[in-house]
C-alpha positions as a LaTeX table, in Angstrom:
\begin{tabular}{lrrr}
\hline
Residue & $x$ (\AA) & $y$ (\AA) & $z$ (\AA) \\
\hline
Met1 & $-64.97$ & 134.85 & 191.33 \\
Ser2 & $-68.03$ & 136.50 & 189.99 \\
Asp3 & $-71.42$ & 136.95 & 191.86 \\
Ser4 & $-72.94$ & 133.81 & 192.67 \\
Ala5 & $-76.09$ & 134.24 & 190.65 \\
Asn6 & $-75.56$ & 136.58 & 188.31 \\
Pro7 & $-77.06$ & 135.00 & 185.12 \\
Gly8 & $-77.23$ & 137.12 & 181.76 \\
Ala9 & $-80.56$ & 139.07 & 180.35 \\
Asp10 & $-82.10$ & 136.11 & 179.20 \\
Gly11 & $-81.61$ & 134.05 & 182.63 \\
Thr12 & $-79.04$ & 131.83 & 181.41 \\
Ser13 & $-76.15$ & 130.54 & 183.36 \\
Gly14 & $-73.41$ & 132.06 & 181.07 \\
Asp15 & $-70.88$ & 128.92 & 181.67 \\
Ala16 & $-67.87$ & 128.59 & 179.72 \\
Thr17 & $-67.07$ & 125.07 & 179.25 \\
Ala18 & $-65.19$ & 124.00 & 175.91 \\
Glu19 & $-61.55$ & 123.81 & 175.42 \\
Gly20 & $-59.49$ & 125.28 & 172.77 \\
Asp21 & $-58.90$ & 124.20 & 169.22 \\
Gly22 & $-54.68$ & 124.12 & 170.09 \\
Gly23 & $-52.36$ & 126.80 & 171.31 \\
Gly24 & $-53.57$ & 126.06 & 175.15 \\
Pro25 & $-57.09$ & 125.87 & 176.93 \\
Ala26 & $-59.43$ & 127.99 & 175.34 \\
Gln27 & $-60.37$ & 131.06 & 177.56 \\
Val28 & $-63.56$ & 131.71 & 176.39 \\
Ser29 & $-65.73$ & 129.33 & 174.43 \\
Ser30 & $-69.67$ & 129.60 & 175.98 \\
Pro31 & $-71.85$ & 131.31 & 173.07 \\
Glu32 & $-73.63$ & 133.24 & 176.27 \\
Tyr33 & $-70.59$ & 135.25 & 176.40 \\
His34 & $-69.55$ & 137.80 & 174.07 \\
Ser35 & $-65.63$ & 137.83 & 174.09 \\
Glu36 & $-62.01$ & 139.08 & 172.41 \\
Asn37 & $-59.58$ & 136.63 & 172.86 \\
His38 & $-59.36$ & 136.11 & 176.94 \\
Thr39 & $-61.85$ & 139.19 & 177.79 \\
Ala40 & $-65.27$ & 138.24 & 178.01 \\
Ala41 & $-68.33$ & 140.47 & 178.79 \\
Gln42 & $-72.18$ & 139.50 & 179.22 \\
Thr43 & $-75.02$ & 141.48 & 179.59 \\
Cys44 & $-76.00$ & 141.74 & 183.19 \\
Gly45 & $-80.05$ & 141.20 & 183.66 \\
Trp46 & $-79.81$ & 144.59 & 185.62 \\
Thr47 & $-78.30$ & 146.10 & 183.06 \\
Ala48 & $-81.09$ & 145.52 & 180.70 \\
Asn49 & $-83.87$ & 146.06 & 183.21 \\
Ala50 & $-82.52$ & 149.63 & 183.95 \\
Leu51 & $-82.51$ & 150.38 & 180.31 \\
Arg52 & $-86.05$ & 149.21 & 180.29 \\
Gly53 & $-86.68$ & 151.49 & 183.41 \\
Glu54 & $-87.38$ & 148.24 & 185.49 \\
Gly55 & $-85.14$ & 148.77 & 188.28 \\
Lys56 & $-81.63$ & 148.81 & 188.96 \\
Cys57 & $-79.13$ & 146.70 & 190.80 \\
Tyr58 & $-78.75$ & 146.45 & 194.64 \\
Lys59 & $-75.07$ & 148.25 & 193.97 \\
Asn60 & $-77.05$ & 151.26 & 192.84 \\
Ile61 & $-78.95$ & 151.26 & 196.03 \\
Phe62 & $-76.01$ & 150.44 & 198.18 \\
Tyr63 & $-72.96$ & 152.57 & 196.31 \\
Gly64 & $-74.50$ & 154.53 & 193.33 \\
Ile65 & $-73.56$ & 152.74 & 190.34 \\
Glu66 & $-75.79$ & 153.39 & 187.29 \\
Ser67 & $-76.68$ & 149.83 & 186.32 \\
His68 & $-77.23$ & 150.64 & 182.70 \\
Arg69 & $-73.85$ & 152.04 & 182.29 \\
Cys70 & $-72.12$ & 149.14 & 184.03 \\
Ile71 & $-70.09$ & 146.54 & 182.19 \\
Gln72 & $-69.80$ & 143.29 & 183.49 \\
Met73 & $-66.71$ & 141.55 & 182.13 \\
Thr74 & $-63.79$ & 139.26 & 183.30 \\
Pro75 & $-60.28$ & 139.26 & 181.93 \\
Val76 & $-59.94$ & 135.59 & 182.85 \\
Val77 & $-62.87$ & 132.62 & 182.79 \\
Arg78 & $-60.83$ & 130.31 & 184.75 \\
Cys79 & $-61.41$ & 129.50 & 188.19 \\
Asn80 & $-58.92$ & 128.06 & 191.00 \\
Glu81 & $-62.03$ & 127.20 & 193.21 \\
Arg82 & $-65.38$ & 125.02 & 192.84 \\
Cys83 & $-67.61$ & 126.42 & 195.07 \\
Val84 & $-70.70$ & 124.31 & 195.94 \\
Phe85 & $-72.74$ & 127.51 & 195.25 \\
Cys86 & $-71.80$ & 128.60 & 191.86 \\
Trp87 & $-74.16$ & 128.63 & 188.84 \\
Arg88 & $-71.26$ & 127.65 & 186.47 \\
Asp89 & $-70.52$ & 124.08 & 185.13 \\
His90 & $-67.12$ & 123.29 & 187.04 \\
Gln91 & $-66.12$ & 121.02 & 184.19 \\
Gly92 & $-63.84$ & 123.26 & 182.00 \\
His93 & $-62.72$ & 126.06 & 184.31 \\
Ser94 & $-59.42$ & 124.47 & 184.63 \\
Tyr95 & $-57.03$ & 127.07 & 184.85 \\
Glu96 & $-53.97$ & 126.15 & 183.45 \\
Met97 & $-52.44$ & 128.87 & 181.34 \\
Asp98 & $-49.17$ & 128.59 & 180.50 \\
Asp99 & $-49.92$ & 129.32 & 176.89 \\
Val100 & $-52.37$ & 132.03 & 177.19 \\
Ala101 & $-51.24$ & 134.77 & 175.17 \\
Trp102 & $-51.87$ & 137.66 & 177.44 \\
Asp103 & $-53.53$ & 140.77 & 175.87 \\
Asp104 & $-52.06$ & 144.25 & 177.43 \\
Pro105 & $-54.20$ & 145.91 & 179.79 \\
Glu106 & $-55.21$ & 148.73 & 177.41 \\
Ala107 & $-56.67$ & 145.78 & 174.65 \\
Val108 & $-58.61$ & 144.38 & 177.42 \\
Val109 & $-60.15$ & 147.72 & 178.42 \\
Asp110 & $-60.99$ & 148.54 & 174.35 \\
Ala111 & $-62.33$ & 144.96 & 174.33 \\
Ser112 & $-64.75$ & 145.28 & 177.22 \\
Ile113 & $-66.11$ & 148.84 & 175.85 \\
Asp114 & $-66.48$ & 147.17 & 172.46 \\
Leu115 & $-68.46$ & 144.36 & 173.47 \\
Gln116 & $-70.52$ & 146.41 & 175.52 \\
Lys117 & $-71.53$ & 148.36 & 173.11 \\
Lys118 & $-72.29$ & 145.09 & 170.89 \\
Leu119 & $-74.67$ & 143.55 & 173.62 \\
Leu120 & $-76.52$ & 146.54 & 174.12 \\
Ser121 & $-76.65$ & 147.79 & 170.71 \\
Gly122 & $-80.37$ & 145.96 & 169.95 \\
Phe123 & $-81.76$ & 148.00 & 172.85 \\
Gly124 & $-81.45$ & 150.95 & 170.15 \\
Gly125 & $-84.67$ & 149.93 & 168.65 \\
Asn126 & $-86.34$ & 149.31 & 171.41 \\
Glu127 & $-89.51$ & 151.32 & 172.15 \\
Glu128 & $-89.42$ & 150.62 & 176.03 \\
Val129 & $-85.71$ & 152.09 & 176.25 \\
Pro130 & $-85.76$ & 155.98 & 176.07 \\
Arg131 & $-83.27$ & 157.19 & 173.41 \\
Glu132 & $-81.14$ & 159.40 & 176.39 \\
Val133 & $-80.58$ & 156.07 & 178.38 \\
Phe134 & $-79.47$ & 154.35 & 175.45 \\
Glu135 & $-77.14$ & 156.87 & 174.48 \\
Gln136 & $-75.92$ & 157.08 & 177.95 \\
Ala137 & $-75.22$ & 153.29 & 178.21 \\
Met138 & $-73.05$ & 153.50 & 175.23 \\
Glu139 & $-70.87$ & 155.57 & 177.31 \\
Pro140 & $-70.40$ & 153.43 & 180.25 \\
Arg141 & $-68.88$ & 154.73 & 183.31 \\
His142 & $-68.26$ & 151.40 & 185.42 \\
Val143 & $-66.78$ & 148.05 & 185.30 \\
Ala144 & $-67.74$ & 144.93 & 187.36 \\
Ile145 & $-64.87$ & 142.89 & 186.94 \\
Ser146 & $-66.54$ & 139.73 & 188.18 \\
Leu147 & $-68.09$ & 138.02 & 185.05 \\
Asp148 & $-66.42$ & 134.71 & 186.05 \\
Gly149 & $-63.31$ & 133.16 & 186.84 \\
Glu150 & $-60.83$ & 134.60 & 189.12 \\
Pro151 & $-59.45$ & 137.79 & 188.06 \\
Thr152 & $-56.54$ & 137.91 & 189.99 \\
Leu153 & $-55.11$ & 135.14 & 187.52 \\
Tyr154 & $-54.46$ & 137.50 & 185.03 \\
Pro155 & $-51.04$ & 138.78 & 185.14 \\
Tyr156 & $-51.35$ & 142.34 & 184.54 \\
Leu157 & $-54.74$ & 143.36 & 186.73 \\
Pro158 & $-53.35$ & 146.26 & 188.55 \\
Glu159 & $-52.53$ & 147.83 & 184.98 \\
Leu160 & $-55.84$ & 146.79 & 183.91 \\
Ile161 & $-57.41$ & 148.76 & 186.95 \\
Glu162 & $-55.48$ & 151.69 & 186.17 \\
Ala163 & $-56.17$ & 151.83 & 182.39 \\
Phe164 & $-59.81$ & 152.19 & 183.64 \\
His165 & $-59.51$ & 154.61 & 185.94 \\
Asp166 & $-57.73$ & 156.52 & 183.32 \\
Arg167 & $-60.90$ & 156.57 & 180.97 \\
Asp168 & $-62.79$ & 157.74 & 184.06 \\
Ile169 & $-64.74$ & 154.11 & 184.60 \\
Thr170 & $-65.02$ & 153.31 & 188.17 \\
Thr171 & $-63.54$ & 149.73 & 189.23 \\
Phe172 & $-65.33$ & 146.95 & 191.24 \\
Leu173 & $-63.24$ & 144.28 & 191.46 \\
Val174 & $-64.47$ & 140.88 & 192.81 \\
Ser175 & $-61.81$ & 138.08 & 193.85 \\
Asn176 & $-61.72$ & 134.91 & 196.09 \\
Gly177 & $-58.51$ & 136.06 & 198.09 \\
Thr178 & $-56.08$ & 133.33 & 196.80 \\
Arg179 & $-53.96$ & 135.69 & 195.48 \\
Pro180 & $-53.04$ & 138.25 & 198.17 \\
Glu181 & $-49.70$ & 139.52 & 196.66 \\
Met182 & $-51.48$ & 140.54 & 193.55 \\
Leu183 & $-54.77$ & 142.15 & 195.37 \\
Arg184 & $-51.77$ & 144.22 & 197.35 \\
Asp185 & $-51.30$ & 146.18 & 194.26 \\
Cys186 & $-54.64$ & 146.54 & 193.23 \\
Asp187 & $-56.47$ & 149.64 & 194.00 \\
Pro188 & $-60.02$ & 149.75 & 192.29 \\
Thr189 & $-62.72$ & 152.22 & 193.28 \\
Gln190 & $-63.99$ & 149.13 & 195.54 \\
Leu191 & $-62.75$ & 145.82 & 196.35 \\
Tyr192 & $-64.90$ & 142.91 & 196.84 \\
Val193 & $-63.24$ & 139.74 & 198.74 \\
Ser194 & $-65.54$ & 136.72 & 199.15 \\
Val195 & $-65.49$ & 135.08 & 202.61 \\
Asp196 & $-67.85$ & 131.93 & 202.26 \\
Ala197 & $-66.86$ & 130.22 & 205.60 \\
Pro198 & $-66.11$ & 131.25 & 208.76 \\
Glu199 & $-63.53$ & 128.39 & 209.74 \\
Arg200 & $-61.26$ & 125.76 & 207.59 \\
His201 & $-63.57$ & 122.84 & 207.35 \\
Thr202 & $-66.63$ & 124.68 & 206.43 \\
Phe203 & $-64.40$ & 126.24 & 203.70 \\
Asp204 & $-63.29$ & 123.03 & 202.38 \\
Gln205 & $-66.61$ & 121.72 & 202.33 \\
Val206 & $-68.23$ & 125.05 & 200.70 \\
Val207 & $-65.55$ & 126.39 & 198.66 \\
Gly208 & $-63.71$ & 123.21 & 196.84 \\
Ala209 & $-60.06$ & 125.16 & 196.71 \\
Met210 & $-58.23$ & 123.50 & 194.08 \\
Glu211 & $-54.86$ & 124.70 & 195.93 \\
Asp212 & $-53.65$ & 123.77 & 199.12 \\
Asp213 & $-52.64$ & 126.84 & 200.52 \\
Ala214 & $-56.14$ & 128.58 & 199.33 \\
Trp215 & $-57.28$ & 128.94 & 202.93 \\
Glu216 & $-53.98$ & 130.48 & 204.51 \\
Asn217 & $-53.83$ & 133.07 & 201.30 \\
Leu218 & $-57.68$ & 134.08 & 202.28 \\
Leu219 & $-55.98$ & 134.60 & 205.83 \\
Glu220 & $-53.41$ & 136.57 & 204.28 \\
Thr221 & $-55.66$ & 138.59 & 202.00 \\
Met222 & $-57.83$ & 140.03 & 204.98 \\
His223 & $-54.36$ & 141.64 & 206.30 \\
Val224 & $-54.08$ & 142.97 & 202.99 \\
Leu225 & $-57.34$ & 144.76 & 203.05 \\
Ala226 & $-56.80$ & 145.90 & 206.49 \\
Glu227 & $-53.68$ & 147.68 & 205.03 \\
Lys228 & $-55.75$ & 149.35 & 202.08 \\
Asp229 & $-56.47$ & 153.43 & 203.16 \\
Asp230 & $-57.56$ & 154.59 & 199.86 \\
Thr231 & $-59.64$ & 151.67 & 198.70 \\
Arg232 & $-62.89$ & 150.86 & 199.79 \\
Thr233 & $-63.16$ & 147.22 & 200.71 \\
Val234 & $-65.92$ & 144.70 & 201.01 \\
Leu235 & $-66.48$ & 141.55 & 202.24 \\
Arg236 & $-69.39$ & 139.33 & 200.40 \\
Thr237 & $-70.74$ & 135.89 & 201.46 \\
Thr238 & $-73.05$ & 133.96 & 199.73 \\
Leu239 & $-75.15$ & 132.17 & 202.54 \\
Val240 & $-76.11$ & 128.84 & 201.43 \\
Asn241 & $-78.77$ & 126.89 & 204.09 \\
Gly242 & $-77.37$ & 123.92 & 205.47 \\
Glu243 & $-73.86$ & 124.50 & 204.24 \\
Asn244 & $-72.64$ & 128.03 & 205.70 \\
Met245 & $-75.37$ & 129.69 & 207.23 \\
His246 & $-74.05$ & 129.12 & 210.84 \\
Asn247 & $-71.82$ & 130.67 & 213.80 \\
Pro248 & $-72.42$ & 134.50 & 213.01 \\
Asp249 & $-70.22$ & 135.42 & 215.69 \\
Trp250 & $-67.25$ & 133.46 & 214.15 \\
Tyr251 & $-68.13$ & 135.15 & 210.99 \\
Ala252 & $-67.61$ & 138.69 & 212.72 \\
Gly253 & $-64.10$ & 137.51 & 214.58 \\
Phe254 & $-63.18$ & 136.45 & 210.60 \\
Tyr255 & $-64.85$ & 139.76 & 208.86 \\
Gln256 & $-62.93$ & 142.19 & 211.54 \\
Gln257 & $-59.29$ & 140.81 & 210.62 \\
Ala258 & $-59.87$ & 142.76 & 207.51 \\
Asp259 & $-61.01$ & 145.90 & 209.08 \\
Pro260 & $-63.48$ & 145.95 & 205.75 \\
Asp261 & $-65.71$ & 149.30 & 204.91 \\
Phe262 & $-68.86$ & 147.20 & 204.43 \\
Ile263 & $-69.88$ & 143.47 & 204.60 \\
Glu264 & $-72.32$ & 142.28 & 202.08 \\
Leu265 & $-74.68$ & 139.02 & 202.96 \\
Lys266 & $-76.44$ & 137.71 & 199.68 \\
Ala267 & $-78.31$ & 134.58 & 199.45 \\
Tyr268 & $-77.39$ & 131.61 & 197.28 \\
Met269 & $-79.68$ & 131.66 & 194.26 \\
His270 & $-80.95$ & 128.02 & 192.95 \\
Val271 & $-79.90$ & 128.79 & 189.39 \\
Gly272 & $-77.62$ & 127.08 & 186.47 \\
His273 & $-75.52$ & 124.50 & 187.48 \\
Ser274 & $-75.93$ & 124.61 & 190.92 \\
Arg275 & $-78.98$ & 122.85 & 190.78 \\
Gly276 & $-77.14$ & 119.97 & 190.03 \\
Arg277 & $-75.23$ & 120.30 & 193.77 \\
Leu278 & $-77.88$ & 121.75 & 195.71 \\
Asp279 & $-81.48$ & 121.37 & 196.71 \\
Arg280 & $-83.95$ & 124.72 & 196.23 \\
Ser281 & $-84.31$ & 124.66 & 200.31 \\
Ala282 & $-80.57$ & 125.73 & 200.27 \\
Met283 & $-81.80$ & 129.16 & 199.20 \\
Pro284 & $-82.39$ & 131.45 & 201.97 \\
Glu285 & $-85.48$ & 133.87 & 201.94 \\
His286 & $-84.53$ & 137.53 & 202.22 \\
Glu287 & $-85.84$ & 137.70 & 205.99 \\
Glu288 & $-83.45$ & 134.91 & 207.10 \\
Val289 & $-80.52$ & 136.96 & 205.07 \\
Val290 & $-81.46$ & 140.09 & 207.13 \\
Ala291 & $-81.62$ & 138.31 & 210.28 \\
Phe292 & $-78.33$ & 136.63 & 209.84 \\
Ala293 & $-76.98$ & 139.59 & 208.93 \\
Glu294 & $-78.28$ & 141.20 & 212.49 \\
Asp295 & $-76.82$ & 138.20 & 214.63 \\
Val296 & $-73.43$ & 138.99 & 212.82 \\
Arg297 & $-73.84$ & 142.91 & 213.40 \\
Glu298 & $-74.13$ & 142.20 & 216.92 \\
His299 & $-70.64$ & 140.92 & 217.24 \\
Met300 & $-68.99$ & 143.76 & 215.53 \\
Pro301 & $-68.90$ & 147.22 & 217.45 \\
Gly302 & $-69.21$ & 150.16 & 214.80 \\
Phe303 & $-71.01$ & 148.33 & 212.71 \\
Asp304 & $-74.53$ & 149.76 & 213.70 \\
Glu305 & $-76.31$ & 149.73 & 210.04 \\
Val306 & $-78.01$ & 146.97 & 208.18 \\
Met307 & $-79.80$ & 147.62 & 204.95 \\
Gly308 & $-81.24$ & 145.09 & 202.37 \\
Val309 & $-82.63$ & 144.84 & 199.08 \\
Pro310 & $-85.44$ & 142.49 & 199.20 \\
Ala311 & $-85.10$ & 141.94 & 195.16 \\
Ser312 & $-81.86$ & 140.81 & 195.12 \\
Arg313 & $-81.67$ & 138.92 & 198.69 \\
Val314 & $-78.98$ & 140.78 & 200.13 \\
Ala315 & $-77.98$ & 142.57 & 203.24 \\
Leu316 & $-75.20$ & 145.33 & 203.81 \\
Ile317 & $-73.41$ & 145.63 & 207.22 \\
Ser318 & $-72.01$ & 149.25 & 207.42 \\
Lys319 & $-70.71$ & 151.66 & 210.35 \\
Thr320 & $-72.63$ & 154.44 & 208.53 \\
Asn321 & $-75.79$ & 154.90 & 206.33 \\
Asp322 & $-73.93$ & 157.01 & 203.80 \\
Thr323 & $-72.62$ & 154.14 & 201.47 \\
Trp324 & $-72.41$ & 155.46 & 198.53 \\
Val325 & $-68.94$ & 156.03 & 196.89 \\
Pro326 & $-68.29$ & 159.61 & 196.90 \\
Lys327 & $-67.54$ & 159.93 & 193.44 \\
Leu328 & $-70.74$ & 158.79 & 192.17 \\
Gln329 & $-72.65$ & 161.49 & 194.26 \\
Lys330 & $-74.98$ & 163.35 & 192.22 \\
Gly331 & $-73.59$ & 166.54 & 190.54 \\
Ser332 & $-70.16$ & 165.14 & 191.67 \\
Glu333 & $-67.18$ & 166.36 & 189.50 \\
Phe334 & $-67.17$ & 162.56 & 188.17 \\
Trp335 & $-70.55$ & 163.18 & 186.31 \\
Glu336 & $-69.76$ & 166.63 & 185.57 \\
Arg337 & $-67.01$ & 165.40 & 183.47 \\
Asp338 & $-69.45$ & 162.79 & 181.69 \\
Pro339 & $-69.53$ & 163.11 & 177.89 \\
Val340 & $-73.43$ & 162.44 & 177.55 \\
Thr341 & $-74.68$ & 164.03 & 180.73 \\
Gly342 & $-71.94$ & 166.48 & 181.69 \\
Asp343 & $-71.97$ & 170.02 & 180.86 \\
\hline
\end{tabular}
């Protein structure tokens, strides 16, 4: 489960649609992705912006991620949901994967880093990109496991996260919460779970789950998150006018089951294949997102802060205004060990 609207640097939707040439369904077939076997990566638009000095992702503002050093990847492009707001083509996202020859976690890490370097290599000759910034980008320090599909369908996800950490790369994992048993074993730097409905009826209408027990599994995932002591947890909701932007008190009640560290409310963006399912009016303005976040916060004791980033139409609900990942604070040991910027 990736960001609901996170097209590549060229603004394309990055669909992975075609079937394979044999040996089971092709895991990656879109020309918009760079891939090695079932590992796919794509340049995030914010990575390109950061390289050119044109701004950073809201994850920098909220959490301290350096956008130009962040890999956007997935170990599996298939998904077990058909969200109405998804910018990908639902056709070809079949997730029957019995015949997939899964790479081991170390191979996926190697592929992710290699793909990122290939994707960004052209920026080395761009006069708008300072050489120092380009060299930093060639040594990624973060990975967002969120490009496409549902990453918990990769059978070695906990080990993949550990493999990234062994290389001193922070991990942000985004999941739809349909595999609570997998998420129980995953301890990324920050774990996102999508909550795109406050109750079952809206869930069925908006999420389009392909499995009958998806809602029950999401409920179980809330309890899994509540048990996480050392992993930062985030619940994220893509807000769609006319679809799921209602009953803020119900959302608050649902969120509280997970005892999350943060809650992100982000506007649906009218891009890619979602334009064939939704009208442009379904895209909330930033002010509407913040207002809805404030309404939710009123029903959540202890959550006193609401922050917004207008460029991304996103609001963050938090117990504190100190929201950065501690190890990403400037001057931290994490950056002192940096092969490019460290001492």
